[in-house]
Tab-separated table of C-alpha atoms in Angstrom:
chain	number	residue	atom	x	y	z
A	42	UNK	CA	32.231	-7.026	-7.488
A	43	UNK	CA	33.772	-8.661	-10.555
A	44	UNK	CA	36.080	-6.719	-12.859
A	45	UNK	CA	35.315	-6.302	-16.562
A	46	UNK	CA	38.252	-6.106	-18.940
A	47	UNK	CA	38.310	-3.236	-21.427
A	48	UNK	CA	40.186	-2.501	-24.623
A	49	UNK	CA	40.791	0.748	-26.503
A	50	UNK	CA	38.309	1.192	-29.328
A	51	UNK	CA	39.460	4.532	-30.632
A	52	UNK	CA	39.931	8.246	-30.089
A	53	UNK	CA	37.781	10.921	-31.680
A	54	UNK	CA	37.339	14.669	-31.366
A	55	UNK	CA	34.817	15.515	-28.670
A	56	UNK	CA	31.586	16.983	-29.994
A	57	UNK	CA	30.640	18.344	-26.574
A	58	UNK	CA	33.839	19.970	-25.287
A	59	UNK	CA	36.034	22.215	-27.410
A	60	UNK	CA	39.694	21.159	-27.477
A	61	UNK	CA	38.948	17.806	-25.855
A	62	UNK	CA	38.854	14.259	-27.174
A	63	UNK	CA	36.754	11.199	-26.472
A	64	UNK	CA	38.673	8.046	-25.615
A	65	UNK	CA	36.357	5.108	-26.259
A	66	UNK	CA	36.921	1.904	-24.300
A	67	UNK	CA	34.901	-1.243	-24.983
A	68	UNK	CA	34.384	-4.374	-22.951
A	69	UNK	CA	36.177	-7.454	-24.285
A	70	UNK	CA	33.212	-9.764	-23.863
A	71	UNK	CA	30.255	-7.566	-24.708
A	72	UNK	CA	29.028	-4.645	-26.759
A	73	UNK	CA	29.102	-1.819	-24.232
A	74	UNK	CA	31.550	1.048	-24.590
A	75	UNK	CA	32.831	3.589	-22.112
A	76	UNK	CA	33.491	7.067	-23.579
A	77	UNK	CA	35.904	9.170	-21.503
A	78	UNK	CA	36.679	12.830	-22.202
A	79	UNK	CA	40.438	13.512	-22.151
A	80	UNK	CA	42.719	16.428	-22.996
A	81	UNK	CA	44.744	16.940	-26.159
A	82	UNK	CA	48.100	16.076	-24.535
A	83	UNK	CA	46.789	12.814	-23.100
A	84	UNK	CA	45.148	11.934	-26.437
A	85	UNK	CA	48.459	12.518	-28.210
A	86	UNK	CA	50.362	10.464	-25.625
A	87	UNK	CA	47.951	7.530	-25.942
A	88	UNK	CA	48.026	7.701	-29.755
A	89	UNK	CA	51.832	7.766	-29.850
A	90	UNK	CA	52.030	4.786	-27.470
A	91	UNK	CA	49.749	2.811	-29.789
A	92	UNK	CA	51.713	3.772	-32.888
A	93	UNK	CA	54.723	1.632	-33.733
A	94	UNK	CA	56.369	3.844	-36.361
A	95	UNK	CA	56.524	7.157	-34.496
A	96	UNK	CA	58.985	7.466	-31.646
A	97	UNK	CA	59.587	10.850	-29.988
A	98	UNK	CA	63.261	11.859	-29.784
A	99	UNK	CA	62.801	12.839	-26.144
A	100	UNK	CA	60.610	10.952	-23.643
A	101	UNK	CA	57.109	12.204	-22.970
A	102	UNK	CA	55.935	12.350	-19.346
A	103	UNK	CA	54.366	8.879	-19.515
A	104	UNK	CA	57.514	7.480	-21.155
A	105	UNK	CA	59.542	8.944	-18.301
A	106	UNK	CA	57.232	7.248	-15.796
A	107	UNK	CA	57.803	3.920	-17.578
A	108	UNK	CA	61.602	4.344	-17.604
A	109	UNK	CA	61.620	5.387	-13.945
A	110	UNK	CA	59.509	2.390	-12.949
A	111	UNK	CA	61.659	-0.032	-14.940
A	112	UNK	CA	64.836	1.350	-13.397
A	113	UNK	CA	63.525	0.782	-9.871
A	114	UNK	CA	61.889	-2.568	-10.698
A	115	UNK	CA	58.317	-1.315	-10.291
A	116	UNK	CA	55.727	-3.054	-12.428
A	117	UNK	CA	52.282	-1.704	-13.262
A	118	UNK	CA	50.131	-4.840	-13.193
A	119	UNK	CA	46.750	-3.347	-14.113
A	120	UNK	CA	44.600	-0.258	-14.202
A	121	UNK	CA	41.169	-0.181	-12.557
A	122	UNK	CA	38.577	2.496	-13.311
A	123	UNK	CA	36.856	2.191	-9.962
A	124	UNK	CA	34.609	5.216	-9.457
A	125	UNK	CA	32.445	7.705	-11.354
A	126	UNK	CA	31.405	10.936	-9.622
A	127	UNK	CA	29.652	13.816	-11.406
A	128	UNK	CA	30.904	12.597	-14.774
A	129	UNK	CA	34.525	12.255	-13.611
A	130	UNK	CA	36.182	8.818	-13.708
A	131	UNK	CA	38.588	7.827	-10.929
A	132	UNK	CA	41.277	5.228	-11.566
A	133	UNK	CA	44.020	3.357	-9.757
A	134	UNK	CA	47.351	1.979	-10.892
A	135	UNK	CA	47.999	-1.400	-9.282
A	136	UNK	CA	51.767	-1.563	-8.930
A	137	UNK	CA	54.102	-4.246	-7.613
A	138	UNK	CA	57.667	-4.178	-6.334
A	139	UNK	CA	59.437	-7.010	-4.511
A	140	UNK	CA	56.157	-8.896	-4.238
A	141	UNK	CA	54.377	-5.987	-2.519
A	142	UNK	CA	51.333	-4.455	-4.231
A	143	UNK	CA	50.365	-0.810	-3.953
A	144	UNK	CA	47.376	1.066	-5.350
A	145	UNK	CA	48.119	4.569	-6.661
A	146	UNK	CA	45.408	7.108	-7.475
A	147	UNK	CA	45.638	8.503	-11.017
A	148	UNK	CA	43.652	10.429	-13.572
A	149	UNK	CA	42.063	7.938	-15.931
A	150	UNK	CA	43.725	9.426	-19.021
A	151	UNK	CA	47.171	9.164	-17.380
A	152	UNK	CA	46.443	5.662	-16.105
A	153	UNK	CA	45.527	4.438	-19.583
A	154	UNK	CA	48.549	6.098	-21.218
A	155	UNK	CA	50.739	4.307	-18.660
A	156	UNK	CA	48.885	0.985	-19.007
A	157	UNK	CA	49.587	0.917	-22.751
A	158	UNK	CA	53.312	1.354	-22.124
A	159	UNK	CA	53.358	-1.478	-19.571
A	160	UNK	CA	51.042	-3.685	-21.668
A	161	UNK	CA	48.862	-3.779	-18.554
A	162	UNK	CA	45.161	-4.703	-18.732
A	163	UNK	CA	42.455	-2.095	-18.084
A	164	UNK	CA	39.419	-2.999	-15.965
A	165	UNK	CA	36.265	-1.410	-14.616
A	166	UNK	CA	33.281	-2.523	-12.551
A	167	UNK	CA	29.848	-3.568	-13.726
A	168	UNK	CA	28.117	-0.691	-11.962
A	169	UNK	CA	30.269	1.859	-13.806
A	170	UNK	CA	29.433	0.304	-17.169
A	171	UNK	CA	25.770	0.259	-16.161
A	172	UNK	CA	25.928	3.945	-15.286
A	173	UNK	CA	28.138	5.348	-18.066
A	174	UNK	CA	28.429	2.616	-20.678
A	175	UNK	CA	26.702	2.938	-24.034
A	176	UNK	CA	25.969	0.531	-26.853
A	177	UNK	CA	27.685	1.577	-30.057
A	178	UNK	CA	25.426	1.806	-33.049
A	179	UNK	CA	26.832	0.207	-36.185
A	180	UNK	CA	27.505	3.495	-37.944
A	181	UNK	CA	29.263	4.919	-34.877
A	182	UNK	CA	31.406	1.817	-34.580
A	183	UNK	CA	32.404	2.018	-38.201
A	184	UNK	CA	33.275	5.695	-37.884
A	185	UNK	CA	35.812	4.836	-35.169
A	186	UNK	CA	37.499	2.185	-37.242
A	187	UNK	CA	40.270	2.893	-39.716
A	188	UNK	CA	41.746	0.649	-42.412
A	189	UNK	CA	45.056	0.446	-40.579
A	190	UNK	CA	44.863	-1.786	-37.520
A	191	UNK	CA	47.531	-1.488	-34.847
A	192	UNK	CA	47.789	-4.734	-32.912
A	193	UNK	CA	44.030	-4.879	-32.509
A	194	UNK	CA	43.686	-1.194	-31.737
A	195	UNK	CA	41.977	1.215	-34.089
A	196	UNK	CA	43.328	4.724	-33.833
A	197	UNK	CA	43.113	7.750	-36.077
A	198	UNK	CA	45.888	10.249	-35.431
A	199	UNK	CA	44.407	12.670	-37.950
A	200	UNK	CA	41.487	13.208	-35.573
A	201	UNK	CA	44.004	14.520	-33.055
A	202	UNK	CA	45.229	17.169	-35.494
A	203	UNK	CA	43.517	20.153	-37.012
A	204	UNK	CA	46.044	20.890	-39.725
A	205	UNK	CA	44.929	21.226	-43.310
A	206	UNK	CA	45.981	18.624	-45.832
A	207	UNK	CA	49.552	19.188	-46.962
A	208	UNK	CA	50.497	18.725	-50.574
A	209	UNK	CA	52.731	15.658	-50.417
A	210	UNK	CA	51.694	14.177	-53.761
A	211	UNK	CA	54.588	15.751	-55.677
A	212	UNK	CA	57.255	14.691	-53.152
A	213	UNK	CA	59.295	11.536	-53.725
A	214	UNK	CA	59.166	8.637	-51.281
A	215	UNK	CA	62.765	9.235	-50.203
A	216	UNK	CA	62.002	12.882	-49.465
A	217	UNK	CA	58.922	11.843	-47.492
A	218	UNK	CA	61.022	9.568	-45.282
A	219	UNK	CA	63.476	12.432	-44.715
A	220	UNK	CA	60.594	14.762	-43.813
A	221	UNK	CA	59.158	12.118	-41.466
A	222	UNK	CA	62.458	11.813	-39.611
A	223	UNK	CA	62.742	15.604	-39.397
A	224	UNK	CA	59.185	15.980	-38.089
A	225	UNK	CA	59.792	13.381	-35.374
A	226	UNK	CA	63.087	15.046	-34.438
A	227	UNK	CA	61.238	18.367	-34.098
A	228	UNK	CA	58.535	16.611	-32.032
A	229	UNK	CA	55.945	17.689	-34.608
A	230	UNK	CA	53.902	14.510	-34.294
A	231	UNK	CA	50.872	15.904	-36.104
A	232	UNK	CA	52.921	16.499	-39.249
A	233	UNK	CA	54.701	13.161	-38.796
A	234	UNK	CA	51.366	11.358	-38.720
A	235	UNK	CA	50.269	12.991	-41.981
A	236	UNK	CA	53.568	12.151	-43.688
A	237	UNK	CA	53.348	8.566	-42.439
A	238	UNK	CA	49.841	8.290	-43.846
A	239	UNK	CA	51.048	9.583	-47.216
A	240	UNK	CA	53.926	7.049	-47.205
A	241	UNK	CA	51.472	4.225	-46.483
A	242	UNK	CA	49.445	5.172	-49.559
A	243	UNK	CA	52.446	4.846	-51.868
A	244	UNK	CA	52.946	1.527	-53.754
């Protein structure tokens, strides 16, 4: 069975499960998408990996996995979403060390968070897309897109937060940068994302 390459379309709050998020993958050569329900921590980890301006002061679990693998010369070559059972996706990390390949079972949300850090491609099989894939309507596609594009990925960190809008309009740009650094140091990524968005609006 041939593999179909996927890319990350976006992350949005799940309308069906409270406290969960929908990670939307789309096929590179086609219009089908694969929505996968993931937890808040995994959504945050994926969003942070896609962001270029926010770096946590201490490594997250997936960052630790990347550092560990690099230290012992283990490379994650690709991620394959290979099975769907009762609405649950099963994935494998295809790893290589000293020319030897190994397949490691992983939760799909963890596998994708790791794949982003290794710049590894994500694949699935035709039968999985046939079973769980959907065609995005135009309005749904637009709702997942944001003005700021991150290396081809569209991601909205504000959808991963539930905080109310903070009044940043009266704060100077220098103070905003100081607050951004402080928020990242405190590992308050939700606040950091809002401050970053306010900085991006400034001339």
